[in-house]
C-alpha cells in the first residue's frame, strides 16, 4: 500500500502528501502534521487515522466542515479515489492499485484409500510431546529430540504472532518441511461438514511441482472422523490402492494428522513422499501430532478473525452505499442499511414519511445500488398534474387520442423500461388511474391513451406518500389491492426533529451548495445561529432547513450566518425538550414579548391597532403572538 493525498486545489496544489504516520492531523495550527495556510480551515480541522489497515477521516468539529465526494462527513473510511474537500483545498486519496492475488491451492481429492496392513495410528491422547509431565521420562536425550523440541518452540512462537490465515498456513508448512522429510504437503480446513473444504494450502519442495497434490478422501474422512494420526510407508505395495492418480505420482509414504479444537476436527495436515529411500517414522508422527495440537487453536482463531473482518466489510458496505442523502445519525444509518439490503432485489417499495424528509433521494439510492443503475430513473409527482394529464404522462398517448394530441407520445413507463419509475404522492392517484397502475404491477403491460396494442415493460416501481394509505383504504379513497401490491416492503423516512444530530451536517452541506450558487463566500453559521437551527422543530423537515439556509446565504451580509439572517419562526421558536438557548436570544425574546403586550394593551386588545402602533402587518403580529406563545397572556 502506498497511501497518499494529491492536492489538486488550494494552497498546496500540486503537492503529494504521503500518509506514513498512524495519524495525520490537518488544520491551520503549526502542531498539525499537515499544516495548511487557509483562513477557512479550523485550527485543528480534521485528521486521517490508520485503523486495521484502512484509513479513517474524521472531522474535528470544524467550523466549515469536511467533505468527501461532495458530502459532509463526521467519520468515514476512505476508499481509493475519494475526493476530500476542506476549505479551499481539494485532495485526491490514492492507494496502490490492487493486491497480490491469493496463491492457488493445487490440491485434488481422489477416492483412493491407501490404508495398508502396516499403517500406524496415533491418538492425540497418546502423543508424547503433548504430555509435558512425561516428556523427560519418555524421550531420550538425543540430538533429534532436541531438534524436535526446538521446532515445537519455534512453531509455538510463530503461530501466536500471526493472525492472517493464509500466512499462518504457509509458515506452518515451511516449518514442518524443516523437520519432516516430506516432498509435498497440504493443510486442509473443513467447512460446515467434513465433505467440504473452506481453506486449502499446499507446498512442495524445489523440483517437486509435477501437477496438483493428490489427497485420499478415505484418509481424510478417517482422520477427521476418528481424530487419529495415520502413517503408512508401503502404499504402492498394496494392489488394492494402486489407482492411476497414486501410480502416476508414485506416492510411497503418507502421514496425516487431525487439527482438533475442543474435541472437534477442523481440518488436517497431509504429507506425502515419493522417494522410496525416505520413510516417515513414529517420531515424525509423534512430532506432527504435537504440531497439530499447537496449531489447531491458532488456525481456528485466524478463521474467526477472517469471519469478523468479512462481516465488518459487509456492514461497512451497507453503511457506505451510493446515495445523495446527508446524515450519519442512528436513524439514517438504519435507512442506509435497509437500502443496502433491499436495493439488489426487484421488490416494489413504498416509502412513507412527511413532506421534505427525502423520500425521492431514498428512491434514487435504491436505484443507484441496484442492477438497474445504468438504466433510467424516472420520477413523476402524482399530485402535480390533473387526472387526464397524469394519465398521458404515465402511459403516453396515440396521435389523435384527444384534442391537442398531434403526435404519438411515449409515457414515463415506456421511458423507464429496464430501469426504475418513482411515483411520488401516489396517494393522490384518481381511482381510474389506480386501476390502471394495478394492471401494470400485475401484468407488466399497459396501453397508451387512445391505443389498442398492449405494451410490455420491465420496470421496478417505487412509490412514496406522506399520507396514511391504510386510513385511505378504510375511507375507500385508495384501492386495497393496489395498497397490498405497493406495500411489499415499506420504508419510513424519519422527520428531521427525530434526527437533530444531523442538522449540523445538513447545514454545512447547504451552506457549501448555496455559497457556490450565489457566489458568496460563507464559511458557516455562528454558534448562536446554529443553536437556533437545533432548537427549531422543522415541520417542513430537510426541505424547510434547505430553504432557510438558502435564504440566509443570499440575504446575509457577513461570512457567517447570523440569527437575524434566519426566518422569524426559526429564531422565535420555543426551546424543545433538552435544547439549549443562549442568554442573548432569551433576552431578545422576552423584550419582544413585552413590546407586543404593551402595544396590545395600548390598543385595548385590538391586534390590528397594535400592529399599526408597531408598524408591522397584522398577519405578522398574529404569527409573532403564536410563535411566542402570548395567546394565554393576552386573554388575561
Short mmCIF file of N, CA and C in Angstrom, two decimals, residues 19 23 57 100 128 144 168 175 191 199 225 235 251 262 268 301 336-337 349 357 364 405 427 551 566 594 614-615:
data_model
loop_
_atom_site.label_atom_id
_atom_site.label_comp_id
_atom_site.label_asym_id
_atom_site.label_seq_id
_atom_site.Cartn_x
_atom_site.Cartn_y
_atom_site.Cartn_z
N UNK A 19 0.99 9.40 3.49
CA UNK A 19 0.44 9.13 4.82
C UNK A 19 1.22 8.02 5.48
N UNK A 23 -1.45 8.65 12.49
CA UNK A 23 -2.49 9.68 12.50
C UNK A 23 -1.93 10.97 11.92
N UNK A 57 -11.16 9.07 7.98
CA UNK A 57 -11.15 10.53 8.02
C UNK A 57 -12.20 11.00 9.02
N UNK A 100 -1.80 -8.37 -4.22
CA UNK A 100 -1.32 -9.60 -4.84
C UNK A 100 -2.37 -10.71 -4.73
N UNK A 128 3.30 -38.05 22.88
CA UNK A 128 4.23 -37.82 23.98
C UNK A 128 4.50 -36.33 24.17
N UNK A 144 18.12 -35.46 17.87
CA UNK A 144 16.85 -35.36 17.16
C UNK A 144 15.75 -34.84 18.07
N UNK A 168 -0.35 -17.78 7.99
CA UNK A 168 -0.14 -18.77 9.04
C UNK A 168 0.01 -20.16 8.45
N UNK A 175 7.77 -24.58 8.25
CA UNK A 175 8.41 -25.11 9.45
C UNK A 175 8.32 -26.63 9.50
N UNK A 191 -15.26 -27.06 6.21
CA UNK A 191 -16.31 -26.08 6.43
C UNK A 191 -17.34 -26.60 7.40
N UNK A 199 -10.76 -24.01 3.37
CA UNK A 199 -9.44 -23.43 3.10
C UNK A 199 -8.46 -24.56 2.78
N UNK A 225 -12.90 -38.09 11.09
CA UNK A 225 -13.98 -38.75 11.83
C UNK A 225 -13.50 -39.35 13.14
N UNK A 235 2.52 -47.83 0.44
CA UNK A 235 1.29 -47.63 -0.31
C UNK A 235 1.30 -48.37 -1.65
N UNK A 251 3.40 -42.15 -5.13
CA UNK A 251 3.40 -41.90 -3.70
C UNK A 251 3.86 -43.15 -2.98
N UNK A 262 -11.35 -28.25 20.83
CA UNK A 262 -12.45 -28.58 21.74
C UNK A 262 -13.17 -29.85 21.32
N UNK A 268 -6.95 -30.97 8.75
CA UNK A 268 -5.84 -31.90 8.91
C UNK A 268 -4.61 -31.42 8.16
N UNK A 301 -8.66 -19.50 15.49
CA UNK A 301 -8.69 -18.08 15.82
C UNK A 301 -8.55 -17.22 14.56
N UNK A 336 -29.88 3.56 5.67
CA UNK A 336 -28.85 3.11 4.74
C UNK A 336 -28.76 1.58 4.72
N UNK A 337 -28.82 0.96 5.90
CA UNK A 337 -28.74 -0.50 5.96
C UNK A 337 -29.93 -1.14 5.28
N UNK A 349 -41.31 -1.10 -3.58
CA UNK A 349 -41.06 -0.44 -2.29
C UNK A 349 -42.02 0.74 -2.13
N UNK A 357 -38.76 14.98 3.82
CA UNK A 357 -37.84 14.08 4.54
C UNK A 357 -36.84 13.39 3.61
N UNK A 364 -33.96 7.16 -5.19
CA UNK A 364 -32.83 7.23 -6.10
C UNK A 364 -31.69 6.35 -5.62
N UNK A 405 -53.57 16.22 -29.22
CA UNK A 405 -52.62 15.10 -29.35
C UNK A 405 -52.21 15.00 -30.81
N UNK A 427 -50.63 8.48 -3.18
CA UNK A 427 -51.95 8.52 -2.56
C UNK A 427 -52.91 9.48 -3.24
N UNK A 551 -31.93 31.08 2.07
CA UNK A 551 -32.33 32.46 2.36
C UNK A 551 -31.25 33.19 3.15
N UNK A 566 -31.86 34.29 9.65
CA UNK A 566 -32.78 33.16 9.60
C UNK A 566 -34.22 33.65 9.65
N UNK A 594 -42.60 41.71 25.76
CA UNK A 594 -43.03 42.90 26.50
C UNK A 594 -43.51 43.99 25.54
N UNK A 614 -47.11 49.30 16.10
CA UNK A 614 -45.76 48.71 15.97
C UNK A 614 -45.17 48.89 14.58
N UNK A 615 -46.00 49.26 13.61
CA UNK A 615 -45.52 49.47 12.25
C UNK A 615 -45.29 48.17 11.50
#
